[in-house]
Tab-separated table of C-alpha atoms and ligand atoms in Angstrom:
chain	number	residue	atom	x	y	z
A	1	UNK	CA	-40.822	16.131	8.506
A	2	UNK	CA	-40.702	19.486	10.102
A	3	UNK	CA	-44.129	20.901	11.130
A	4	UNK	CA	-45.200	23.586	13.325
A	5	UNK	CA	-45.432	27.563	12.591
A	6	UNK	CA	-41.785	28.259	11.998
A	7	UNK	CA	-41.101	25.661	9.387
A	8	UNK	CA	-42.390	24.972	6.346
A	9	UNK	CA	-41.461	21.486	5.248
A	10	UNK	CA	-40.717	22.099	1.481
A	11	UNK	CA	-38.252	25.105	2.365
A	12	UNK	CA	-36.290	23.332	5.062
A	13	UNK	CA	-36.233	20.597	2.283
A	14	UNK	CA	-34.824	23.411	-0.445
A	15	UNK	CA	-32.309	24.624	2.304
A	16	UNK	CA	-30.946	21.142	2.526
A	17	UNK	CA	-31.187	20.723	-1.161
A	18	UNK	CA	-29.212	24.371	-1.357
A	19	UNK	CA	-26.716	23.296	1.383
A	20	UNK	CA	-25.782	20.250	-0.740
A	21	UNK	CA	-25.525	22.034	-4.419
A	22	UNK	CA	-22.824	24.450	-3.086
A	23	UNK	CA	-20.812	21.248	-1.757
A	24	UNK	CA	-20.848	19.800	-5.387
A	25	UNK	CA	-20.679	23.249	-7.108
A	26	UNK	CA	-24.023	21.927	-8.781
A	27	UNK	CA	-24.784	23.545	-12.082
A	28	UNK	CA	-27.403	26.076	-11.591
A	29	UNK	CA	-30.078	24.821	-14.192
A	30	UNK	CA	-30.086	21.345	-12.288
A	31	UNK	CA	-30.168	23.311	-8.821
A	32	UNK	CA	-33.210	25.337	-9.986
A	33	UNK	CA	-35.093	22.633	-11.506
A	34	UNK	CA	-33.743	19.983	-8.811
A	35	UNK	CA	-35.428	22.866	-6.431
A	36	UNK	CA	-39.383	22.749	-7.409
A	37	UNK	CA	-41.677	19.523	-8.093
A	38	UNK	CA	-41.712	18.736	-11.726
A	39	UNK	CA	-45.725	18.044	-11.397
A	40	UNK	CA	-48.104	18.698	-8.300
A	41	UNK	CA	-51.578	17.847	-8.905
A	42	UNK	CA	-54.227	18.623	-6.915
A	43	UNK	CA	-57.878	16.919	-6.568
A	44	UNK	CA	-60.904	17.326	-5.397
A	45	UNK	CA	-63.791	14.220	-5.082
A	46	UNK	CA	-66.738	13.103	-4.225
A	47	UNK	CA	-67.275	10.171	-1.864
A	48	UNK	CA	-70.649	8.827	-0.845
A	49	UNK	CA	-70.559	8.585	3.206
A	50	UNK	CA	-72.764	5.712	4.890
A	51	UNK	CA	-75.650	8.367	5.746
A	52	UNK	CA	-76.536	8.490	2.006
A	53	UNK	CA	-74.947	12.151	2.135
A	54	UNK	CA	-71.996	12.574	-0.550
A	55	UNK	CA	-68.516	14.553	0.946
A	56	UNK	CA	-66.216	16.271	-0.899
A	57	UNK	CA	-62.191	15.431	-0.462
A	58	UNK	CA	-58.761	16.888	-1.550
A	59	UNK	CA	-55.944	14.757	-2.558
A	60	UNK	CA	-52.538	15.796	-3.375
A	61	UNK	CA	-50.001	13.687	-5.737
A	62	UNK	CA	-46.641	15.441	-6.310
A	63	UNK	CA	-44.234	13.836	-9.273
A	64	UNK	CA	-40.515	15.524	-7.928
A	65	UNK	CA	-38.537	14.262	-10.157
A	66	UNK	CA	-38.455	11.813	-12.781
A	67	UNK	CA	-35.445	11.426	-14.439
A	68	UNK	CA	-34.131	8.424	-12.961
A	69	UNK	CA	-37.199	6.476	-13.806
A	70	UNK	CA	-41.159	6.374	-12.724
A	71	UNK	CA	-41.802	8.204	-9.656
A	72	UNK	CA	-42.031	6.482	-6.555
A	73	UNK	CA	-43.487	7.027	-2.893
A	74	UNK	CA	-46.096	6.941	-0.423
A	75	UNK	CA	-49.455	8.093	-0.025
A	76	UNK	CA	-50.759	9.617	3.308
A	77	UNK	CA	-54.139	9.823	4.884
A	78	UNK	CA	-54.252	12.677	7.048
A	79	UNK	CA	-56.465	15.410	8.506
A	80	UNK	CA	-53.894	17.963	8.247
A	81	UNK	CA	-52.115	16.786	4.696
A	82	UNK	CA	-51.048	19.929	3.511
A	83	UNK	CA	-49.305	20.158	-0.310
A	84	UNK	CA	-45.700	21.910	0.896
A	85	UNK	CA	-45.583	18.383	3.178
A	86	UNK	CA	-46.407	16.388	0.444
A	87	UNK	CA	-43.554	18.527	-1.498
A	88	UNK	CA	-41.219	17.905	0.843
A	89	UNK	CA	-41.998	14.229	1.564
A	90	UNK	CA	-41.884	13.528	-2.661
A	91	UNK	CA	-38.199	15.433	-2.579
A	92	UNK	CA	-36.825	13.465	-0.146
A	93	UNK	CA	-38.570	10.298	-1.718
A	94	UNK	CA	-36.491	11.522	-4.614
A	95	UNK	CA	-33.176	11.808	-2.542
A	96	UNK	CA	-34.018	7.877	-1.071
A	97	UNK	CA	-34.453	6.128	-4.158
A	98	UNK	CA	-31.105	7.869	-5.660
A	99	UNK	CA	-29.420	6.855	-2.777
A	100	UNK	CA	-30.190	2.992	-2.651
A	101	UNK	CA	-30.261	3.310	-6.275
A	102	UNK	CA	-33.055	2.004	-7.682
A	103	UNK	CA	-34.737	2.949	-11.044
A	104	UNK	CA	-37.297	5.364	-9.711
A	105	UNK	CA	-37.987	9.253	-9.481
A	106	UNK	CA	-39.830	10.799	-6.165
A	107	UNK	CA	-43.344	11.133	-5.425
A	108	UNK	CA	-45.659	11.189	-2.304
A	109	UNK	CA	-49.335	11.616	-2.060
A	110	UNK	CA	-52.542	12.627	0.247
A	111	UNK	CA	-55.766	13.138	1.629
A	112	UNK	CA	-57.110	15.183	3.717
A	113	UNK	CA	-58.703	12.985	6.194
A	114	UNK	CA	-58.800	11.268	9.322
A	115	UNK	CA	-58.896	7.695	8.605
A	116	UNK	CA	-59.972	6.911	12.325
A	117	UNK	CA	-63.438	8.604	11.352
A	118	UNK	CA	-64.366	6.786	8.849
A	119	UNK	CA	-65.792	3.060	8.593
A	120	UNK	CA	-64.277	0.752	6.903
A	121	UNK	CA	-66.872	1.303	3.852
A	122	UNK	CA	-66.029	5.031	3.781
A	123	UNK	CA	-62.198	4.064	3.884
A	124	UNK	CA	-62.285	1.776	0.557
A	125	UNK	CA	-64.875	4.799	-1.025
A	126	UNK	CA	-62.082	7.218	-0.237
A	127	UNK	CA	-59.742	4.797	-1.282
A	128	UNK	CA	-61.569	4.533	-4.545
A	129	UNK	CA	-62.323	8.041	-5.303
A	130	UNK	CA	-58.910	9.431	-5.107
A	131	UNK	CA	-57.607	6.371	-7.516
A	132	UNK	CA	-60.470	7.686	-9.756
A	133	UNK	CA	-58.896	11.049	-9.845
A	134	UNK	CA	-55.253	10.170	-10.104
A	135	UNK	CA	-55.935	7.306	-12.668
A	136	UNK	CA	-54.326	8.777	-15.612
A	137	UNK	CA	-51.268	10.114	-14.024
A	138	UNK	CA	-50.126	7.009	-12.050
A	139	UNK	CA	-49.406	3.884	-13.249
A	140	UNK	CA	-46.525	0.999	-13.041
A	141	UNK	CA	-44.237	3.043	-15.706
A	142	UNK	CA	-45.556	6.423	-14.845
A	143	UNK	CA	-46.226	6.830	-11.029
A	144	UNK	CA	-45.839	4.237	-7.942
A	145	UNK	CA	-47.304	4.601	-4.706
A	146	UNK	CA	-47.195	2.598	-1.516
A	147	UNK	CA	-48.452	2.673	1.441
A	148	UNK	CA	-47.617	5.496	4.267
A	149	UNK	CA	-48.999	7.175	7.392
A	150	UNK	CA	-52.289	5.857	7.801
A	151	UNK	CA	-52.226	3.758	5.340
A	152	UNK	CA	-52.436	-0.196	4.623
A	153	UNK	CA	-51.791	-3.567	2.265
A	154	UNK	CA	-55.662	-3.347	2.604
A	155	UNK	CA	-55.944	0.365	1.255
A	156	UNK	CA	-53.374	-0.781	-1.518
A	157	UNK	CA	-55.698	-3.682	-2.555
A	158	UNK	CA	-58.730	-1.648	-3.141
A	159	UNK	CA	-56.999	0.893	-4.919
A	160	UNK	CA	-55.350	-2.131	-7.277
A	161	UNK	CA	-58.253	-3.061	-7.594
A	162	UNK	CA	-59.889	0.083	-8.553
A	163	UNK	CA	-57.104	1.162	-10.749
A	164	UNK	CA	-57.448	-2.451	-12.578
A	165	UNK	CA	-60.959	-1.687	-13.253
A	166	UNK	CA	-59.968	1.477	-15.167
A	167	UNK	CA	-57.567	-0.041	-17.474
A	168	UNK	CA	-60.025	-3.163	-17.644
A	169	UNK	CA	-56.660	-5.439	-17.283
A	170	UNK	CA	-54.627	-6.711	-13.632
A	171	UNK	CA	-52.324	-4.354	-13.300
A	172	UNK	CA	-50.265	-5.076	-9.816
A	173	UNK	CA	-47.407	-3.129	-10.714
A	174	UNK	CA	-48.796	-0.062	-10.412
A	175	UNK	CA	-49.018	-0.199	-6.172
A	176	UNK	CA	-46.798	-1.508	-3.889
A	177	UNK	CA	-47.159	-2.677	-0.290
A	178	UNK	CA	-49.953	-4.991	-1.245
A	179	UNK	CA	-51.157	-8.103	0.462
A	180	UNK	CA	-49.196	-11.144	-0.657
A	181	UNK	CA	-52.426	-13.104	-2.078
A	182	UNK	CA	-52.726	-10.568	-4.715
A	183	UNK	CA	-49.179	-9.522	-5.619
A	184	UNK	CA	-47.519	-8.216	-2.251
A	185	UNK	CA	-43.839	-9.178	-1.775
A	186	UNK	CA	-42.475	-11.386	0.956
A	187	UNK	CA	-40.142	-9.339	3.467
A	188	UNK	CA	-42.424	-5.930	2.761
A	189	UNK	CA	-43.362	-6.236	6.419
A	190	UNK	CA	-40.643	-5.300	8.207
A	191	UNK	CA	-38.350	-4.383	5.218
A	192	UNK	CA	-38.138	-0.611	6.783
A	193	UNK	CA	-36.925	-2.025	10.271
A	194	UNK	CA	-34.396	-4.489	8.685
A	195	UNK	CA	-32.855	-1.819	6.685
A	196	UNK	CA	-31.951	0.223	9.237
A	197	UNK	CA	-31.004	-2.668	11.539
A	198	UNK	CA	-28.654	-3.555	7.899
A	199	UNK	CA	-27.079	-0.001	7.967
A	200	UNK	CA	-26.330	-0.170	11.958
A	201	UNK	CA	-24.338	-4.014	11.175
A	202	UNK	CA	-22.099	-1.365	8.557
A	203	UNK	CA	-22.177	1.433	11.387
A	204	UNK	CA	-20.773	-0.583	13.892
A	205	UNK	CA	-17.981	-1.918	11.657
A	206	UNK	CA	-16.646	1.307	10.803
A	207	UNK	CA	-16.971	2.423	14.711
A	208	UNK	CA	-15.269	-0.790	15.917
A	209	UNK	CA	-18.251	-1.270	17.846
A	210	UNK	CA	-19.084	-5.062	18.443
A	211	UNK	CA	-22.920	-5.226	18.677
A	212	UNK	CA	-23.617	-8.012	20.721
A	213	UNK	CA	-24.899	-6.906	23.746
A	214	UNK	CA	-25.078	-3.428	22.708
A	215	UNK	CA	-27.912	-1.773	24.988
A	216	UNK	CA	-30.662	-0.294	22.833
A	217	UNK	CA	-33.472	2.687	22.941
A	218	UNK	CA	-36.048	2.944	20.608
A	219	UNK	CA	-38.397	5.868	20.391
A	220	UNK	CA	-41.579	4.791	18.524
A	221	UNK	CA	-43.356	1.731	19.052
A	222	UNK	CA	-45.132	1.429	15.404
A	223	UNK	CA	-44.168	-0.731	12.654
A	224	UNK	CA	-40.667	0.344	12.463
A	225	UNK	CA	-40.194	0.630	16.064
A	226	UNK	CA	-41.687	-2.887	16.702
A	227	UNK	CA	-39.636	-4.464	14.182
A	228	UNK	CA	-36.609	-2.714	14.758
A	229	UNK	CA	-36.736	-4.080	18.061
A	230	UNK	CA	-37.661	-7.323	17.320
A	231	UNK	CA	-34.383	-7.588	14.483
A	232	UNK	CA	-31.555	-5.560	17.185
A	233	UNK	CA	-32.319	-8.510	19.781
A	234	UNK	CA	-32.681	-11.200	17.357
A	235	UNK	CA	-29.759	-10.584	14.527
A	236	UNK	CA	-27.290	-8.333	16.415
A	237	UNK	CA	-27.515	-9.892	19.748
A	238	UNK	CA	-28.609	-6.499	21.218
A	239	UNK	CA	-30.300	-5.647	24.455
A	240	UNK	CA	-33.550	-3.399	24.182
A	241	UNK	CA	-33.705	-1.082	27.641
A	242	UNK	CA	-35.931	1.241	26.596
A	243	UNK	CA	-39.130	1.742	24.224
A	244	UNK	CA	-41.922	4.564	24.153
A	245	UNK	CA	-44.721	5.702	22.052
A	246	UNK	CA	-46.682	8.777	22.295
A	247	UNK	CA	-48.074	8.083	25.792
A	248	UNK	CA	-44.467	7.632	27.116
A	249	UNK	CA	-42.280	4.720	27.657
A	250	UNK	CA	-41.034	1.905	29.731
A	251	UNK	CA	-37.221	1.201	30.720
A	252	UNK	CA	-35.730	-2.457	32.001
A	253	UNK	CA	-31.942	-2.665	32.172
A	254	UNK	CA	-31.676	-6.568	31.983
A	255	UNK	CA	-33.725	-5.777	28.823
A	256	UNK	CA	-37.330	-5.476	27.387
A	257	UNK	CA	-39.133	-8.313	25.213
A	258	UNK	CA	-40.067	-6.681	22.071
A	259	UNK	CA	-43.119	-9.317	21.515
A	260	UNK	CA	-44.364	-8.941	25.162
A	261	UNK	CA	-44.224	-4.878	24.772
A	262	UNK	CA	-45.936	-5.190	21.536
A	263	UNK	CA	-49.190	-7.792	22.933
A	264	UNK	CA	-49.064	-5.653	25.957
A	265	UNK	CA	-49.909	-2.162	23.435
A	266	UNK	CA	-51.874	-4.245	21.654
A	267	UNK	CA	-54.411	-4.866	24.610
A	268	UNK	CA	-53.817	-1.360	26.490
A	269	UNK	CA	-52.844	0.888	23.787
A	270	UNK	CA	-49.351	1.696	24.750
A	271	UNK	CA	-45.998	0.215	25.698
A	272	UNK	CA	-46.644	2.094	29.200
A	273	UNK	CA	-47.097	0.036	32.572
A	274	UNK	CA	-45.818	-3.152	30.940
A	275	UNK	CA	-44.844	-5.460	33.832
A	276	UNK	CA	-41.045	-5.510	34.880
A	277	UNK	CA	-40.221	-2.056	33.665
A	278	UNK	CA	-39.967	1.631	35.349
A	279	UNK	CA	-41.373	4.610	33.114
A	280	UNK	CA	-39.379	6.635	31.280
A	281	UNK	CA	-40.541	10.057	29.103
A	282	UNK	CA	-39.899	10.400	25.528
A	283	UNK	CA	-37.430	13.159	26.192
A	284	UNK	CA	-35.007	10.874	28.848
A	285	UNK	CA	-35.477	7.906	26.375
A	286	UNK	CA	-33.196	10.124	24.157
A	287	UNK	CA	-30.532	10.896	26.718
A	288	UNK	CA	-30.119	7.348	28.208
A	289	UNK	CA	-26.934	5.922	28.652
A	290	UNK	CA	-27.031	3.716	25.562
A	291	UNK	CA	-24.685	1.920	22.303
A	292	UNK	CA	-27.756	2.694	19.697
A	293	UNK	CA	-30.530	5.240	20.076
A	294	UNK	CA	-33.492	4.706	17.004
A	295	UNK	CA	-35.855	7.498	16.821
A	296	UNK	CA	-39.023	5.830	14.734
A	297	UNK	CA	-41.501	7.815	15.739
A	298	UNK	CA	-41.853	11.478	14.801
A	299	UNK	CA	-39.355	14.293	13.359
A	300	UNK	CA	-37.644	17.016	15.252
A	301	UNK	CA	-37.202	15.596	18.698
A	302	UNK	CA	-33.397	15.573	18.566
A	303	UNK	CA	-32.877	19.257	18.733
A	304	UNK	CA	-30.318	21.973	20.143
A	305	UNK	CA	-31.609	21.832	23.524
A	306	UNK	CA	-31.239	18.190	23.846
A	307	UNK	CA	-28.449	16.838	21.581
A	308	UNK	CA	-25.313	17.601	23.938
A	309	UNK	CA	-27.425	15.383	26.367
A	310	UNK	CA	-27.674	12.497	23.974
A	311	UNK	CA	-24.855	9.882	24.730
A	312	UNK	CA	-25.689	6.729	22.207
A	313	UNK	CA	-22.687	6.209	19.620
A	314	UNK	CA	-25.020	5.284	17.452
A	315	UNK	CA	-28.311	7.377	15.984
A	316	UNK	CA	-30.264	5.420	13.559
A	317	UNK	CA	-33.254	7.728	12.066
A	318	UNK	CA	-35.549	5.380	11.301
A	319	UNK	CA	-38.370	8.163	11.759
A	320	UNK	CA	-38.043	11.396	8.801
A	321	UNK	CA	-36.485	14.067	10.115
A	322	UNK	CA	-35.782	13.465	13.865
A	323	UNK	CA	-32.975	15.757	13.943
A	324	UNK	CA	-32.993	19.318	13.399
A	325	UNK	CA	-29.880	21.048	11.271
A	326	UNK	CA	-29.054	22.804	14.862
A	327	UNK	CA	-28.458	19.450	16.757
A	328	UNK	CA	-27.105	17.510	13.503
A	329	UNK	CA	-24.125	20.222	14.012
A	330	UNK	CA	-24.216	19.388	17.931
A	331	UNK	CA	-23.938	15.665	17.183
A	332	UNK	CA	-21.287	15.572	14.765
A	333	UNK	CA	-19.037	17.963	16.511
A	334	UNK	CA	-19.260	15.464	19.704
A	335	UNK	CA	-18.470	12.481	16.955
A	336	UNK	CA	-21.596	10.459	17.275
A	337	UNK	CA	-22.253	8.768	14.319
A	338	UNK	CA	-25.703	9.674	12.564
A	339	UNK	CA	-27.188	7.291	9.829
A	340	UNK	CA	-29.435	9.804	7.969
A	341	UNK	CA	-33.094	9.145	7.651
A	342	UNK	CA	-33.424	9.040	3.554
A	343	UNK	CA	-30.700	6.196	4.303
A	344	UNK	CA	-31.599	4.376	7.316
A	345	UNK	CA	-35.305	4.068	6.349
A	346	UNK	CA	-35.174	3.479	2.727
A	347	UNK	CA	-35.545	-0.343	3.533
A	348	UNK	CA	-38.969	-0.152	2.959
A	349	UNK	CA	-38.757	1.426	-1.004
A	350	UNK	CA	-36.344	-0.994	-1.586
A	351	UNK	CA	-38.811	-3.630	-0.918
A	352	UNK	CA	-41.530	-2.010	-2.890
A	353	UNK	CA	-39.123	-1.905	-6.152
A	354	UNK	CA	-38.579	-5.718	-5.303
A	355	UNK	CA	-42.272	-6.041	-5.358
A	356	UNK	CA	-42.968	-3.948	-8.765
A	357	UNK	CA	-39.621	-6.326	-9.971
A	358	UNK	CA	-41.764	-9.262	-9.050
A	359	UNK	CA	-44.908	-8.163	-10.680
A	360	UNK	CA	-43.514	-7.084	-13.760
A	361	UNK	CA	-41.204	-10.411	-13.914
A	362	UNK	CA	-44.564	-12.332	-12.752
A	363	UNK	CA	-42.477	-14.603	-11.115
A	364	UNK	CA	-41.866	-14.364	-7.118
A	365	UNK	CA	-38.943	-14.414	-4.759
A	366	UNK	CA	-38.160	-16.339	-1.407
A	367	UNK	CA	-38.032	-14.660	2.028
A	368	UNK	CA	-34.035	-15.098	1.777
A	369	UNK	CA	-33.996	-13.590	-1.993
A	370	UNK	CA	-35.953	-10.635	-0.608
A	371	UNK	CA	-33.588	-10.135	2.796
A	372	UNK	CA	-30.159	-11.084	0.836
A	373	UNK	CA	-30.604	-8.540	-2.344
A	374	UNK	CA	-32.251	-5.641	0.567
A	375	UNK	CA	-29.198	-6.419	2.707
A	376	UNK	CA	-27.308	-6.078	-0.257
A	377	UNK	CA	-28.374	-2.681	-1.635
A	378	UNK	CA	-28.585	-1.114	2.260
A	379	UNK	CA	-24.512	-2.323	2.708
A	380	UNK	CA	-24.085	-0.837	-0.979
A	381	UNK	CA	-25.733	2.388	0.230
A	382	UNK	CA	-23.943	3.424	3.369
A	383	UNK	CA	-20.747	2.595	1.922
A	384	UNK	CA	-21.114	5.312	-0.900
A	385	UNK	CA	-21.738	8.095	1.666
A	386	UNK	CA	-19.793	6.806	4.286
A	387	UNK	CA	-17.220	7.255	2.216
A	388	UNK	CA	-18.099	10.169	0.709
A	389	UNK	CA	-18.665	11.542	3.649
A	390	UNK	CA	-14.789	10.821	5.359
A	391	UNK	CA	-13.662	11.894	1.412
A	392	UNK	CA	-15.461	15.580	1.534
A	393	UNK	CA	-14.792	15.742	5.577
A	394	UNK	CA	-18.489	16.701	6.047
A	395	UNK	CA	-21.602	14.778	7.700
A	396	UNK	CA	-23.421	11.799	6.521
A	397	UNK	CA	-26.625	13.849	6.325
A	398	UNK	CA	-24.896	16.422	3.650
A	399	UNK	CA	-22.532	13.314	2.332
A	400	UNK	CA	-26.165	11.424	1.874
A	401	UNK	CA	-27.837	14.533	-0.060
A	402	UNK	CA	-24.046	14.833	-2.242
A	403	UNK	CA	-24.747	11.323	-3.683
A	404	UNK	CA	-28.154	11.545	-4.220
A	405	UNK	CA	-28.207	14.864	-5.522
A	406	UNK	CA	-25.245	13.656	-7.974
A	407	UNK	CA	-27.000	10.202	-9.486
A	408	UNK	CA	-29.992	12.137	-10.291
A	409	UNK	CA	-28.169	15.424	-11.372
A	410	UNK	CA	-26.224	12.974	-13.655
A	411	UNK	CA	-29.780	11.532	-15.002
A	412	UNK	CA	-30.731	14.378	-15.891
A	413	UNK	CA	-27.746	15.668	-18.027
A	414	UNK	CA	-28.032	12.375	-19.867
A	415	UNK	CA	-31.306	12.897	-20.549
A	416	UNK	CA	-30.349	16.018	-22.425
A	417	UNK	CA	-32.676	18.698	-20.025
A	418	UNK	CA	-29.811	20.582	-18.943
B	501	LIG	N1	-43.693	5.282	2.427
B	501	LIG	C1	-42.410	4.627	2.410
B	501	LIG	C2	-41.282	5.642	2.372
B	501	LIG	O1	-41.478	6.772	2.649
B	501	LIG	C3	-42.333	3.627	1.282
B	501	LIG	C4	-42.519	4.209	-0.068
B	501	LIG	C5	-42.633	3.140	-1.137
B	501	LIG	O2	-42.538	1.977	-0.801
B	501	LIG	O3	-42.799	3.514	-2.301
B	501	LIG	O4	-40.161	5.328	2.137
């Protein structure tokens, strides 16, 4: 979430943590434990490259916290994975599943790699080789992962596959994100996107805000951007005016078609230049004169210098960690109303315990199953720290951490460890 010299993303993720345990007077043996990663392997493997030539790699799998059930989270491919990201990534995977409540612990994974150097070959070798090193400390009761930055239902089915082979029985439930032919779920897709376009529906109810033809901006034109685009125009009747990716970003006030901007970076690349639009940078996107500002793209670019600037009602962090703790304070004192990250995104976990549901039960759901039980546990979700959040008279960020931090404090004195 936060990167660059001055942070390190596992202590901003303690400080938050720290902030949240003096709200709720936590006990001090769940605060120290709730503090550090209950297991953090490390790996190291060997992968044969297409020139014949074997190259070592280093994977990372970190099991936070597992007293609410098997750990659960992502796995990353990425050239600079680093284990305090992977910390921080597998606490707030933690804090996500308490707060949707689902049956799972937090966990995130790596490699070290660059995925876009690498044929397709090398990709399922990698794939492969860090399954053969994880093996016997994942599993679907132990350890869950699912797909994350860089990557895919494809990278899932190898490692399915692989991890199959090892147990010498199918085992689907011990991935999710996988294609549908060999266990995926219906609604995985876009389940991200559709949870945060769930939590904005509650948002605007408790703003009196009616959200048809609301005007739009969304920062990030990946997955979640795409789709989050796609769902505002088509279930809340909004009006998209503005999109950008890392090149920059385009800006049409009668409104931007989310299909058309998504063939157009198909062919070129980049939302940029598409036809009927003026530019726009990343940083105006985020002041513009909009109802609903989503930041899916990358984290800290809501920050003190910017967030007296930003006028949207609405901030939907569909991206981890767009806002620092400086501009959170900025925003709430001007009364915009924030739907924390581990909230707003957690559409896409959700989804992945349907699918592990699903493979356990062996017996598969409908599109509308999928959409009516996600809608039902995001609407479920921001209640409890809306509320929670007017109760204590803080934030939603710190009211989001107090009920998370709770369930799985809670868990953990049942459990008998404190
Ligand atoms: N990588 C996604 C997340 O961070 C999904 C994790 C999962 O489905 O287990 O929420």
């Amino acid at each position: 979430m936060v990167n660059g010299p001055m942070f390190n993303p596992f202590e901003v993720s303690q400080r938050q943590l720290d902030k949240s345990a003096e709200k709720l007077d936590l006990d001090p043996d769940v605060h120290a434990l709730l503090r550090e990663p209950m297991r953090t392997l490390e790996v190291h493997f060997p992968v044969r490259m297409d020139d014949g030539k074997a190259r070592m790699f280093t994977g990372f799998r970190v099991q936070y916290n597992d007293a609410r059930g098997p750990t659960k989270g992502g796995l990353r491919f990425h050239p600079e994975e680093t284990v305090d990201t992977v910390k921080a990534l597998a606490a707030w995977m933690t804090w996500k599943c308490a707060v949707v409540d689902i049956p799972y612990g937090g966990a995130k994974g790596g490699v070290v790699c660059n995925p876009k150097e690498l044929s397709a070959w090398e990709l399922e070798r990698v794939a492969r080789g860090y399954v053969r090193a994880v093996g016997r400390f994942i599993g679907p009761e132990k350890d869950i992962p699912a797909p994350d930055v860089y990557t895919t239902p494809q990278i899932m089915a190898w490692m399915v596959d692989e991890y199959s082979t090892i147990v010498g029985y199918n085992a689907p439930g011990v991935i999710t994100g996988k294609p549908i032919p060999i266990g995926g779920s219906l609604g995985r897709g876009d389940a991200t996107a559709r949870g945060t376009v769930y939590s904005i529906f509650e948002a605007a109810k408790v703003i009196d805000l009616p959200l048809q033809g609301t005007t739009v901006a969304i920062q990030g034109y990946g997955n979640a951007g795409f789709f989050a685009a796609k769902l505002m125009q088509e279930l809340a009747g909004s009006k998209i005016v503005a999109v950008t990716d890392s090149r920059g970003g385009v800006y049409a006030e009668d409104g931007i078609d989310p299909e058309a901007a998504f063939d157009h970076k198909k062919v070129t690349g980049s939302v940029t230049k598409l036809a009927g639009t003026r530019s726009v940078t990343n940083q105006e996107l985020l002041e513009l004169d909009v109802d609903i500002l989503i930041p899916a793209a990358i984290e800290n670019v809501i920050t003190e210098e910017n967030a007296d600037a930003v006028k949207a009602k609405i901030i939907a962090e569909t991206a981890n960690g767009p806002t620092t703790p400086e501009a959170d304070e900025i925003l709430y004192g001007k009364g915009k109303y924030i739907i924390p990250d581990f909230l707003c995104n957690a559409g896409g976990v959700t989804v992945s315990y349907f699918e592990w549901v699903q493979n356990i039960g062996g017996y598969y759901w409908t599109l509308e199953e999928v959409h009516r039980r996600l809608q039902e546990k995001m609407t479920r979700a921001f209640h409890a720290i809306h509320q929670t959040a007017q109760e204590n008279n803080v934030d939603n960020r710190t009211a989001a951490y107090m009920v998370a931090v709770q369930r799985v404090a809670e868990a953990m004195r049942l459990r008998g460890w404190v």
